[in-house]
Short mmCIF file of C-alpha atoms in Angstrom, two decimals:
data_model
loop_
_atom_site.label_atom_id
_atom_site.label_comp_id
_atom_site.label_asym_id
_atom_site.label_seq_id
_atom_site.Cartn_x
_atom_site.Cartn_y
_atom_site.Cartn_z
CA MET A 35 69.73 122.27 111.07
CA THR A 36 71.78 120.85 108.59
CA THR A 37 72.56 123.39 106.21
CA LEU A 38 75.77 124.34 107.24
CA PRO A 39 76.35 127.98 108.83
CA ASP A 40 77.66 130.74 106.24
CA ARG A 41 80.49 131.12 108.23
CA THR A 42 82.32 130.31 111.97
CA GLU A 43 83.83 132.46 113.98
CA ARG A 44 86.99 130.20 114.53
CA LYS A 45 87.94 127.11 112.56
CA LEU A 46 89.44 124.93 115.03
CA GLY A 47 91.05 121.59 114.18
CA LEU A 48 94.56 119.44 114.19
CA VAL A 49 97.77 119.96 111.84
CA ILE A 50 99.29 116.46 111.76
CA ASP A 51 103.03 115.96 111.08
CA LEU A 52 103.40 113.59 108.68
CA ASP A 53 107.64 113.44 109.09
CA THR A 54 107.32 113.05 112.88
CA CYS A 55 105.13 110.66 113.33
CA VAL A 56 105.80 107.44 114.79
CA GLY A 57 103.27 105.04 113.82
CA CYS A 58 102.48 104.16 117.56
CA HIS A 59 98.76 104.38 117.56
CA ALA A 60 98.90 105.86 121.25
CA CYS A 61 95.89 108.72 119.70
CA VAL A 62 94.01 105.56 118.11
CA VAL A 63 93.80 104.03 121.71
CA SER A 64 94.07 107.45 123.82
CA CYS A 65 90.90 108.72 121.27
CA LYS A 66 88.77 105.26 122.14
CA GLY A 67 89.50 105.29 125.68
CA TRP A 68 88.48 108.97 126.08
CA ASN A 69 85.63 108.72 124.00
CA THR A 70 84.32 105.64 125.41
CA GLN A 71 84.42 107.17 128.88
CA ASN A 72 82.41 110.16 127.67
CA TYR A 73 80.62 112.63 125.16
CA GLY A 74 77.65 110.18 123.82
CA ALA A 75 77.25 106.82 122.83
CA PRO A 76 80.17 104.63 124.17
CA LEU A 77 82.43 102.94 120.94
CA SER A 78 81.66 99.24 121.45
CA ASP A 79 83.76 96.58 119.93
CA GLN A 80 81.85 93.29 118.44
CA ASP A 81 83.46 89.80 118.88
CA PRO A 82 86.58 91.62 120.36
CA TYR A 83 88.29 88.65 121.96
CA GLY A 84 86.89 86.35 118.54
CA ALA A 85 87.80 84.98 115.37
CA ASP A 86 86.34 88.28 113.54
CA PRO A 87 87.03 91.36 115.73
CA SER A 88 85.87 95.26 114.70
CA GLY A 89 84.82 98.22 116.58
CA THR A 90 84.18 101.59 116.34
CA PHE A 91 87.44 104.21 115.91
CA LEU A 92 87.66 107.63 116.28
CA ASN A 93 90.82 107.80 114.61
CA ARG A 94 92.69 105.42 112.37
CA VAL A 95 96.66 105.14 111.48
CA HIS A 96 97.18 103.78 108.03
CA SER A 97 100.69 103.72 106.31
CA TYR A 98 102.21 103.86 103.53
CA GLU A 99 105.07 103.24 101.21
CA VAL A 100 106.09 105.91 99.15
CA GLN A 101 108.44 104.73 96.03
CA PRO A 102 110.30 108.13 94.56
CA GLU A 103 111.92 108.08 90.92
CA ALA A 104 115.50 107.35 92.18
CA GLY A 105 116.51 106.09 95.95
CA ALA A 106 115.18 103.92 98.64
CA ALA A 107 111.14 103.97 99.29
CA GLN A 108 110.20 105.76 102.13
CA LEU A 109 107.09 104.95 104.84
CA VAL A 110 104.65 107.28 106.40
CA HIS A 111 102.65 107.10 108.98
CA PHE A 112 99.25 108.53 108.76
CA PRO A 113 96.88 109.32 110.96
CA LYS A 114 93.32 110.04 109.75
CA SER A 115 90.30 111.04 111.59
CA CYS A 116 87.63 113.90 111.11
CA LEU A 117 88.92 116.74 109.18
CA HIS A 118 86.07 119.61 110.21
CA CYS A 119 85.64 120.59 106.60
CA ASP A 120 83.92 123.92 106.36
CA ASN A 121 82.37 122.81 103.19
CA ALA A 122 80.99 119.50 105.49
CA PRO A 123 78.97 116.91 102.66
CA CYS A 124 78.01 115.01 105.73
CA VAL A 125 76.08 117.61 107.30
CA THR A 126 73.97 118.29 104.55
CA VAL A 127 72.82 115.05 103.54
CA CYS A 128 71.78 114.40 106.90
CA PRO A 129 67.95 113.99 106.86
CA THR A 130 67.02 114.04 109.93
CA GLY A 131 69.08 117.51 111.53
CA ALA A 132 71.28 115.07 113.70
CA SER A 133 74.17 116.05 111.97
CA TYR A 134 75.79 119.66 112.62
CA LYS A 135 78.62 122.20 111.77
CA ARG A 136 78.75 124.35 114.81
CA ARG A 137 79.63 128.57 114.10
CA GLU A 138 80.81 129.06 117.48
CA ASP A 139 84.28 127.07 116.47
CA GLY A 140 83.67 125.08 113.19
CA ILE A 141 83.57 121.52 114.83
CA VAL A 142 81.30 118.93 112.98
CA LEU A 143 79.09 117.09 115.64
CA VAL A 144 76.51 114.48 115.71
CA ASN A 145 73.12 114.80 117.99
CA GLU A 146 72.89 111.02 118.84
CA ASP A 147 69.65 111.68 120.22
CA ALA A 148 68.47 112.08 116.92
CA CYS A 149 70.58 110.10 114.81
CA ILE A 150 68.27 107.54 112.69
CA GLY A 151 71.53 105.20 111.47
CA CYS A 152 70.67 105.58 108.40
CA GLY A 153 74.84 105.95 106.67
CA LEU A 154 74.01 108.16 104.45
CA CYS A 155 76.20 111.10 106.10
CA ALA A 156 79.36 108.14 106.43
CA TRP A 157 78.65 107.47 102.48
CA ALA A 158 79.10 111.22 101.52
CA CYS A 159 82.25 111.53 103.80
CA PRO A 160 85.38 110.78 101.33
CA TYR A 161 87.27 110.53 104.43
CA GLY A 162 85.97 107.52 106.27
CA ALA A 163 86.05 109.87 109.33
CA ARG A 164 82.25 108.42 110.25
CA GLU A 165 81.73 105.01 111.50
CA MET A 166 78.21 103.80 112.41
CA ASP A 167 78.86 102.25 116.34
CA MET A 168 77.10 98.62 116.02
CA ALA A 169 76.01 98.64 119.48
CA ALA A 170 73.90 102.42 119.52
CA LYS A 171 73.28 102.17 115.98
CA VAL A 172 74.19 105.89 115.46
CA MET A 173 76.71 107.80 114.02
CA LYS A 174 79.80 108.37 115.62
CA LYS A 175 82.57 110.86 114.68
CA CYS A 176 85.85 112.87 115.93
CA THR A 177 84.43 115.21 118.51
CA LEU A 178 87.67 117.23 118.58
CA CYS A 179 87.22 116.57 122.01
CA VAL A 180 84.79 118.97 123.01
CA ASP A 181 84.16 117.96 126.43
CA ARG A 182 87.70 118.20 127.45
CA ILE A 183 88.79 121.52 125.60
CA TYR A 184 86.12 123.39 127.07
CA ASN A 185 86.46 121.74 130.04
CA ASP A 186 87.24 123.38 133.31
CA ASN A 187 87.58 120.59 135.26
CA LEU A 188 90.57 119.32 134.06
CA PRO A 189 93.89 121.07 133.98
CA GLU A 190 94.69 123.42 131.51
CA VAL A 191 97.27 121.33 129.71
CA ASP A 192 94.67 118.78 129.34
CA ARG A 193 92.66 121.05 127.27
CA VAL A 194 93.43 119.55 123.61
CA PRO A 195 91.85 116.16 121.90
CA ALA A 196 93.12 113.49 123.71
CA CYS A 197 94.77 112.36 120.67
CA VAL A 198 97.07 115.47 120.74
CA ARG A 199 97.24 115.19 125.06
CA THR A 200 98.50 111.45 124.82
CA CYS A 201 101.08 111.76 121.42
CA PRO A 202 104.77 111.15 122.47
CA SER A 203 106.36 112.82 118.55
CA ASN A 204 104.16 115.58 119.11
CA ALA A 205 102.89 115.31 115.83
CA ARG A 206 99.72 116.14 116.30
CA HIS A 207 99.33 119.59 117.22
CA PHE A 208 95.43 121.62 117.97
CA GLY A 209 94.44 125.22 117.64
CA ASP A 210 92.24 127.54 115.79
CA LEU A 211 93.16 127.83 111.87
CA SER A 212 91.39 130.89 111.60
CA ASP A 213 93.87 132.79 113.21
CA PRO A 214 97.26 133.28 111.25
CA ASP A 215 98.87 134.13 113.88
CA SER A 216 97.80 131.07 115.67
CA ASP A 217 100.74 128.00 116.80
CA VAL A 218 99.41 125.74 113.85
CA SER A 219 98.62 128.55 111.16
CA GLN A 220 102.05 129.71 111.77
CA LEU A 221 103.04 125.64 111.52
CA VAL A 222 101.12 125.60 108.19
CA ALA A 223 102.78 128.26 106.87
CA ALA A 224 105.55 126.82 107.66
CA ARG A 225 106.10 123.88 106.73
CA GLY A 226 103.55 124.25 103.48
CA GLY A 227 100.51 122.28 105.04
CA MET A 228 98.21 120.55 102.41
CA ASP A 229 94.64 119.56 102.18
CA LEU A 230 93.89 115.59 101.57
CA MET A 231 91.47 115.10 98.29
CA PRO A 232 91.07 118.92 97.38
CA GLU A 233 88.97 117.99 94.31
CA GLN A 234 86.41 117.06 96.20
CA GLY A 235 85.87 120.56 97.64
CA THR A 236 85.46 119.39 101.50
CA ALA A 237 87.78 122.77 101.83
CA PRO A 238 89.14 120.33 105.74
CA VAL A 239 90.30 122.52 108.39
CA ASN A 240 92.70 119.66 109.64
CA LYS A 241 95.91 120.29 107.63
CA TYR A 242 98.78 117.65 106.95
CA LEU A 243 102.41 118.51 107.60
CA PRO A 244 103.99 116.66 104.16
CA PRO A 245 107.18 114.65 105.64
CA ARG A 246 110.69 116.63 105.13
CA PRO A 247 112.89 114.90 102.54
CA LYS A 248 114.72 112.95 103.79
CA ASP A 249 118.74 112.41 103.86
CA ARG A 250 120.11 110.50 101.13
CA LEU A 251 122.49 108.41 102.42
CA ASP A 252 123.43 106.82 99.57
CA GLN A 253 124.70 109.93 97.62
CA THR A 254 126.73 112.13 99.97
CA GLY A 255 130.28 111.13 100.32
CA ASP A 256 131.04 113.16 103.34
CA ILE A 257 129.08 111.20 105.80
CA ASP A 258 131.48 108.27 106.38
CA VAL A 259 134.28 110.33 108.09
CA LEU A 260 134.26 107.04 111.14
CA ALA A 261 134.51 104.39 108.36
CA PRO A 262 137.94 104.50 108.34
CA PHE A 263 137.72 103.40 112.18
CA LEU A 264 134.90 100.73 111.25
CA ALA A 265 136.57 98.87 108.36
CA PRO A 266 137.02 95.21 109.69
CA VAL A 267 139.53 94.31 111.74
CA THR A 268 139.63 90.77 109.38
CA ASP A 269 138.12 89.62 106.86
CA GLN A 270 139.89 85.64 106.88
CA PRO A 271 138.32 83.59 109.18
CA LYS A 272 140.16 81.44 111.64
CA GLY A 273 140.01 78.02 113.23
CA PHE A 274 137.76 75.61 111.86
CA LEU A 275 135.95 78.17 109.82
CA GLY A 276 139.43 78.92 108.59
CA TRP A 277 140.14 75.51 107.85
CA LEU A 278 136.60 75.16 105.97
CA ASP A 279 137.31 77.80 103.84
CA LYS A 280 140.31 76.68 102.61
CA ALA A 281 139.23 72.67 102.58
CA LEU A 282 136.21 74.29 100.52
CA ASP A 283 138.02 76.45 98.13
CA ARG A 284 140.21 73.02 97.29
CA LEU A 285 137.41 71.37 96.64
CA MET B 249 79.04 100.01 97.88
CA HIS B 250 77.60 96.69 100.21
CA PRO B 251 74.59 95.83 97.86
CA ALA B 252 71.67 96.18 100.95
CA PRO B 253 69.20 93.94 100.17
CA SER B 254 66.53 96.32 101.48
CA ILE B 255 68.09 99.00 99.83
CA ILE B 256 68.01 96.96 96.61
CA ALA B 257 64.25 96.10 97.16
CA PHE B 258 63.49 99.63 97.96
CA THR B 259 64.75 101.13 95.39
CA THR B 260 63.50 98.68 92.69
CA LEU B 261 59.78 97.83 94.07
CA SER B 262 58.88 101.81 95.05
CA GLY B 263 60.58 103.32 91.98
CA LEU B 264 57.90 100.62 89.92
CA GLY B 265 55.52 101.42 92.65
CA PHE B 266 55.74 105.38 91.52
CA GLY B 267 55.81 104.61 88.46
CA LEU B 268 52.69 102.87 88.16
CA MET B 269 51.07 106.26 90.32
CA VAL B 270 52.19 108.21 87.74
CA TRP B 271 49.81 106.48 85.04
CA LEU B 272 47.16 105.96 87.30
CA GLY B 273 47.05 109.36 88.31
CA ILE B 274 47.06 110.90 84.50
CA GLY B 275 44.64 108.44 83.80
CA MET B 276 45.72 105.83 82.05
CA PRO B 277 44.18 103.56 82.86
CA GLY B 278 40.61 105.48 83.42
CA SER B 279 39.36 102.60 85.21
CA THR B 280 37.08 102.75 87.55
CA GLY B 281 35.79 100.56 90.29
CA ILE B 282 37.21 96.84 91.63
CA VAL B 283 40.12 97.11 88.29
CA ALA B 284 41.14 100.71 89.69
CA PHE B 285 41.24 99.04 93.61
CA VAL B 286 43.21 96.55 92.29
CA PHE B 287 45.69 99.04 90.28
CA PHE B 288 46.10 101.17 93.10
CA ALA B 289 46.68 97.92 95.36
CA ILE B 290 49.50 96.87 93.17
CA ALA B 291 50.75 100.35 93.42
CA TYR B 292 50.41 100.70 97.21
CA ALA B 293 52.05 97.17 98.00
CA LEU B 294 54.97 98.24 95.61
CA ALA B 295 55.88 101.56 96.88
CA GLY B 296 54.24 101.38 100.61
CA GLY B 297 56.68 97.93 100.89
CA GLY B 298 59.68 99.50 99.33
CA LEU B 299 59.40 102.36 101.89
CA ILE B 300 58.83 98.92 104.78
CA ALA B 301 62.24 97.59 103.51
CA SER B 302 63.96 100.93 103.09
CA ALA B 303 62.72 101.20 107.34
CA PHE B 304 64.86 97.72 107.94
CA HIS B 305 67.75 99.66 106.83
CA LEU B 306 67.87 101.83 109.23
CA GLY B 307 69.54 101.85 112.89
CA HIS B 308 66.97 103.78 115.06
CA PRO B 309 63.62 104.04 112.42
CA GLU B 310 61.42 105.20 115.88
CA ARG B 311 62.74 108.78 114.71
CA GLY B 312 62.36 108.25 111.48
CA LEU B 313 59.86 111.42 111.62
CA LEU B 314 62.70 113.75 111.94
CA ALA B 315 63.77 112.59 108.47
CA PHE B 316 60.66 114.99 107.34
CA THR B 317 62.72 117.76 109.02
CA GLN B 318 65.96 118.69 106.72
CA TRP B 319 64.12 119.43 103.33
CA ARG B 320 66.22 122.68 103.36
CA SER B 321 69.87 120.22 102.34
CA SER B 322 69.00 116.83 102.73
CA TRP B 323 67.68 115.06 98.89
CA LEU B 324 66.67 111.94 101.87
CA SER B 325 64.77 114.26 103.49
CA ARG B 326 63.14 115.64 100.54
CA GLU B 327 62.16 112.24 99.08
CA ALA B 328 60.88 111.03 102.55
CA ILE B 329 58.35 114.10 102.11
CA CYS B 330 57.68 113.57 98.57
CA ALA B 331 57.21 109.90 99.43
CA VAL B 332 54.75 110.05 102.08
CA ALA B 333 52.97 113.46 100.41
CA THR B 334 52.19 110.59 97.23
CA LEU B 335 50.81 108.30 99.37
CA ALA B 336 48.26 110.58 100.80
CA VAL B 337 46.96 112.36 97.36
CA MET B 338 47.23 108.96 95.80
CA ALA B 339 44.99 107.66 98.39
CA ALA B 340 42.29 111.04 98.80
CA TYR B 341 42.66 110.02 94.54
CA ALA B 342 41.73 105.96 94.39
CA ILE B 343 38.69 106.81 96.79
CA GLY B 344 36.93 108.74 94.06
CA ARG B 345 38.10 106.34 91.22
CA VAL B 346 37.60 102.97 93.27
CA PHE B 347 34.35 104.12 95.03
CA LEU B 348 33.16 107.08 94.24
CA ALA B 349 34.13 106.21 90.13
CA THR B 350 34.90 109.60 89.45
CA ASP B 351 38.31 110.85 87.92
CA TRP B 352 39.26 114.45 90.49
CA VAL B 353 41.85 115.27 87.33
CA PRO B 354 43.65 118.62 89.05
CA LEU B 355 44.15 115.84 92.46
CA GLY B 356 45.64 113.07 89.98
CA TRP B 357 47.83 114.83 88.28
CA LEU B 358 49.19 116.26 91.65
CA GLY B 359 49.94 113.06 92.58
CA ALA B 360 51.53 112.11 89.50
CA ALA B 361 53.93 115.17 89.67
CA LEU B 362 54.77 113.99 93.64
CA ALA B 363 55.30 110.74 92.29
CA LEU B 364 57.88 111.20 89.80
CA GLY B 365 59.77 113.85 92.26
CA THR B 366 59.82 111.03 94.74
CA VAL B 367 61.60 108.86 92.15
CA PHE B 368 63.65 112.02 91.43
CA THR B 369 64.85 112.56 94.65
CA THR B 370 65.53 109.11 95.28
CA SER B 371 67.77 109.01 92.45
CA MET B 372 69.92 112.41 93.46
CA ILE B 373 70.61 110.27 97.18
CA TYR B 374 72.82 109.16 95.11
CA ALA B 375 74.10 111.09 91.72
CA GLN B 376 74.68 113.74 94.63
CA MET B 377 77.54 111.37 96.22
CA LYS B 378 80.75 113.03 94.52
CA THR B 379 82.54 110.25 97.23
CA VAL B 380 80.53 107.92 94.42
CA PRO B 381 82.38 109.10 91.15
CA ARG B 382 80.14 106.37 89.28
CA TRP B 383 76.80 107.60 90.75
CA ARG B 384 77.65 111.59 90.50
CA SER B 385 75.75 111.80 87.04
CA PRO B 386 72.86 113.46 85.38
CA LEU B 387 72.79 110.24 83.82
CA THR B 388 71.55 108.78 87.42
CA PRO B 389 68.13 110.35 87.52
CA ALA B 390 67.34 110.15 83.94
CA LEU B 391 67.84 106.31 84.41
CA PHE B 392 65.80 106.42 87.64
CA LEU B 393 63.01 108.03 85.98
CA CYS B 394 62.85 106.04 82.89
CA LEU B 395 62.99 103.00 84.68
CA SER B 396 60.07 104.02 86.61
CA LEU B 397 58.09 105.66 83.60
CA GLY B 398 58.31 102.28 81.23
CA GLY B 399 57.99 99.48 84.29
CA GLY B 400 55.02 101.65 85.30
CA ALA B 401 53.47 101.47 81.95
CA LEU B 402 54.41 98.11 81.46
CA LEU B 403 52.32 97.49 84.85
CA ALA B 404 49.62 99.86 83.77
CA GLY B 405 49.04 98.03 80.44
CA GLN B 406 50.26 100.84 78.24
CA VAL B 407 51.64 98.95 75.92
CA SER B 408 52.77 101.71 73.35
CA TRP B 409 54.44 103.86 76.29
CA ALA B 410 56.53 100.95 77.70
CA LEU B 411 57.55 100.15 73.83
CA ILE B 412 59.23 103.31 73.93
CA LEU B 413 59.93 104.27 77.48
CA LEU B 414 61.89 100.50 78.24
CA PRO B 415 63.52 100.95 74.29
CA LEU B 416 65.09 104.33 75.88
CA ALA B 417 65.80 103.08 79.33
CA GLY B 418 67.70 100.32 78.14
CA ILE B 419 70.10 103.11 76.27
CA LEU B 420 70.10 105.18 79.21
CA GLN B 421 71.46 101.62 81.09
CA LEU B 422 74.33 101.13 78.85
CA ALA B 423 75.11 104.83 78.82
CA TRP B 424 75.08 104.63 82.31
CA TRP B 425 77.51 102.10 82.73
CA TRP B 426 79.04 103.04 79.95
CA GLN B 427 80.03 106.70 81.79
CA GLY B 428 80.57 104.98 85.45
CA ASP B 429 83.42 102.67 83.78
CA ARG B 430 85.62 105.73 83.24
CA ALA B 431 83.94 108.15 86.31
CA PHE B 432 86.45 106.71 89.15
CA ALA B 433 89.30 108.02 86.58
CA ALA B 434 87.64 111.12 85.62
CA SER B 435 86.90 112.51 88.71
CA GLY B 436 90.72 112.72 89.75
CA THR B 437 91.11 111.52 93.11
CA THR B 438 93.48 109.09 93.66
CA MET B 439 96.11 107.78 96.48
CA ALA B 440 98.58 110.52 96.05
CA SER B 441 95.27 112.73 96.28
CA ALA B 442 94.08 111.03 99.13
CA THR B 443 96.85 110.91 101.02
CA GLY B 444 98.57 114.01 99.67
CA LEU B 445 101.99 112.18 99.10
CA GLY B 446 102.03 111.92 95.41
CA GLY B 447 105.00 114.69 95.37
CA ILE B 448 107.10 112.65 96.81
CA GLY B 449 107.10 109.34 94.85
CA SER B 450 104.34 106.12 93.85
CA VAL B 451 102.08 105.91 96.70
CA ARG B 452 101.57 102.13 98.16
CA ALA B 453 99.32 101.10 101.26
CA PHE B 454 102.07 99.32 102.97
CA GLU B 455 99.97 98.07 106.25
CA PRO B 456 96.14 98.88 107.04
CA PRO B 457 95.08 100.36 110.23
CA HIS B 458 93.19 97.27 111.41
CA THR B 459 93.60 93.62 111.21
CA GLY B 460 89.70 92.98 110.86
CA PRO B 461 86.88 94.39 109.04
CA ASN B 462 85.31 97.56 109.90
CA TYR B 463 82.56 99.72 108.97
CA LEU B 464 84.15 101.35 106.42
CA LEU B 465 85.61 98.55 104.95
CA ARG B 466 82.07 96.27 104.96
CA GLU B 467 79.66 99.06 103.90
CA MET B 468 81.72 101.23 101.16
CA VAL B 469 84.74 98.97 100.29
CA HIS B 470 82.64 96.20 98.49
CA VAL B 471 84.70 93.77 96.36
CA VAL B 472 82.81 90.48 96.65
CA GLY B 473 80.70 89.86 93.50
CA ARG B 474 82.29 92.39 91.24
CA LYS B 475 83.57 89.49 89.49
CA HIS B 476 80.71 88.63 87.74
CA ALA B 477 79.49 91.90 86.67
CA VAL B 478 79.47 91.31 82.52
CA LYS B 479 77.67 88.55 83.30
CA LEU B 480 75.57 90.19 85.43
CA ARG B 481 74.88 93.25 83.42
CA ALA B 482 74.05 90.64 80.35
CA ILE B 483 71.51 89.15 82.68
CA ALA B 484 70.27 92.63 83.74
CA PHE B 485 70.14 93.76 80.18
CA VAL B 486 68.13 90.72 78.71
CA PHE B 487 65.84 90.13 81.32
CA GLY B 488 65.31 94.27 81.97
CA TYR B 489 64.95 95.14 78.81
CA VAL B 490 65.35 92.71 75.55
CA LEU B 491 62.84 89.90 77.15
CA PRO B 492 59.75 92.51 78.35
CA VAL B 493 59.99 94.58 75.27
CA ALA B 494 60.02 91.31 73.04
CA LEU B 495 57.28 89.88 74.95
CA LEU B 496 54.96 93.09 74.84
CA LEU B 497 55.61 92.80 70.96
CA LEU B 498 54.53 89.42 70.34
CA PRO B 499 50.45 89.38 69.98
CA PHE B 500 49.01 90.53 73.32
CA ALA B 501 48.17 87.77 75.54
CA HIS B 502 47.98 88.30 79.51
CA VAL B 503 50.40 85.67 80.50
CA PHE B 504 52.60 87.67 77.98
CA GLY B 505 52.07 90.85 80.13
CA LEU B 506 52.82 88.75 83.20
CA LEU B 507 55.52 87.04 82.36
CA ALA B 508 57.35 90.58 80.62
CA VAL B 509 56.70 92.24 84.66
CA ILE B 510 58.28 89.28 85.97
CA SER B 511 61.41 89.36 83.61
CA HIS B 512 61.67 93.28 83.73
CA VAL B 513 61.40 93.41 87.67
CA ALA B 514 64.35 90.54 87.62
CA GLY B 515 66.15 92.44 85.70
CA ILE B 516 66.38 95.24 87.56
CA LEU B 517 67.08 93.77 90.63
CA ALA B 518 70.02 92.47 88.90
CA SER B 519 70.64 95.65 87.26
CA ARG B 520 70.06 97.57 91.00
CA TRP B 521 72.52 94.90 92.64
CA LEU B 522 75.54 96.11 90.17
CA PHE B 523 74.32 99.85 90.95
CA PHE B 524 75.72 99.44 93.96
CA ALA B 525 78.26 96.11 94.24
CA GLU B 526 79.91 98.11 90.97
CA ALA B 527 79.83 101.28 92.63
CA GLU B 528 83.68 102.37 94.05
CA HIS B 529 84.30 104.64 97.55
CA VAL B 530 86.70 106.89 97.15
CA VAL B 531 87.82 105.70 101.38
CA GLY B 532 88.61 102.54 99.24
CA LEU B 533 91.80 104.65 97.96
CA TYR B 534 93.47 104.99 101.87
CA TYR B 535 93.01 100.77 102.03
CA GLY B 536 94.68 100.78 98.75
CA LYS B 537 91.23 99.47 97.25
CA ARG B 538 88.52 100.15 94.38
#
């Protein structure tokens, strides 16, 4: 049924820290690996070793340059996957009932056996979270690794989405965002977690933690305590270069 | 948005076909026998042909029956139901007109209402998309309905109605272009809101997540061909609206009627191509594109 549940018992989702993400793309690779070998149709590639490679990914990392009014520009790496919106527009447009949002945990999933591959859900998503698989001809999206997080065959430490498990800089956190006492909710409260495109009215569950203010080395006077020891010992070239310098000066 | 030929053909041809069905359903013209057969055959060829063209857009058309189940929430599902119901009701009505020379008036009006409903549901598939500000306007269903009725009147030989509806559709088309050119800015979605980084400074896409193309860029960030948008708008307006009206104003001759139909279809195909090619999806902002 593609009508949305009136409420969900939990809101499982991700909190992504834009301050600590180093843009290594490990989450992209681990996501592709896990989701190619497990739940649903594999994430195919087209012409992977040819001149025009392309493929299906559920998680991608953009990089942005942010230029403040004064001071140095800042580079922000920006992982983006399904935000498992409370008011998911991708679900309600689905004509077949293949797209659905689960009442028990809020995860947005696609029943690939019912997907006709019309692509309308990808049009409805403002975040580009859904990609049609060109081999299976069905819509693929982040499942929040639904086949890991409830999987009793895995050690408990592995029962988180593959992207969270693999992140070397701890920039991705997984938990229940409906519980104000959960680690992720506290992180969102402490760091001012934000919604992407709030004006679209999607009410995303996933939150993004903004980058912390950068040190301003150009404006702090006390940063160079070692500077006297680092002063150049000589600023006059010697030997051949010294001769060349003097010779050129005389010209 | 990617201007898929199957979708452009579907929305243009089936819009005309369902428009013709509206006029046939309300008995304008109320012809019977072989003349009615030709009218209904044209309407079915256009509406049915359009539906078949749209099926080529699907990844799994063999699961198409499921598309009739989600009418509670999905405009696409509602469109599928309306389209099939129209074709079924109008088929029964056509039997009366073609073979029995009788006019089952209530059935005809029901068919006409369903045909209008089909065009409306088609237009709402686009008008509901908050992600494509150019489409999200009440002008979108207004334009689709007026075009369908005007083109249908042209095919049905209802010259006086066509002379009212086609100029009206032309005005709606101009209004739709005018508001569409301002819609993205008015939507308030920017790179700053997309990334949430606007509070720090001005945001610029530094490096995309992938070096090649992907589904999102191919489907939603189609920027090729917008270069000729102004010329194509002129072509669409002249062929789709001005020329057909001028031909209808000439002393009546069947060849002028045929030329008016051909010109109208060519113009509307150009306009529909622009409808997709010019539509900017907000996901392009993540790539620093429109």
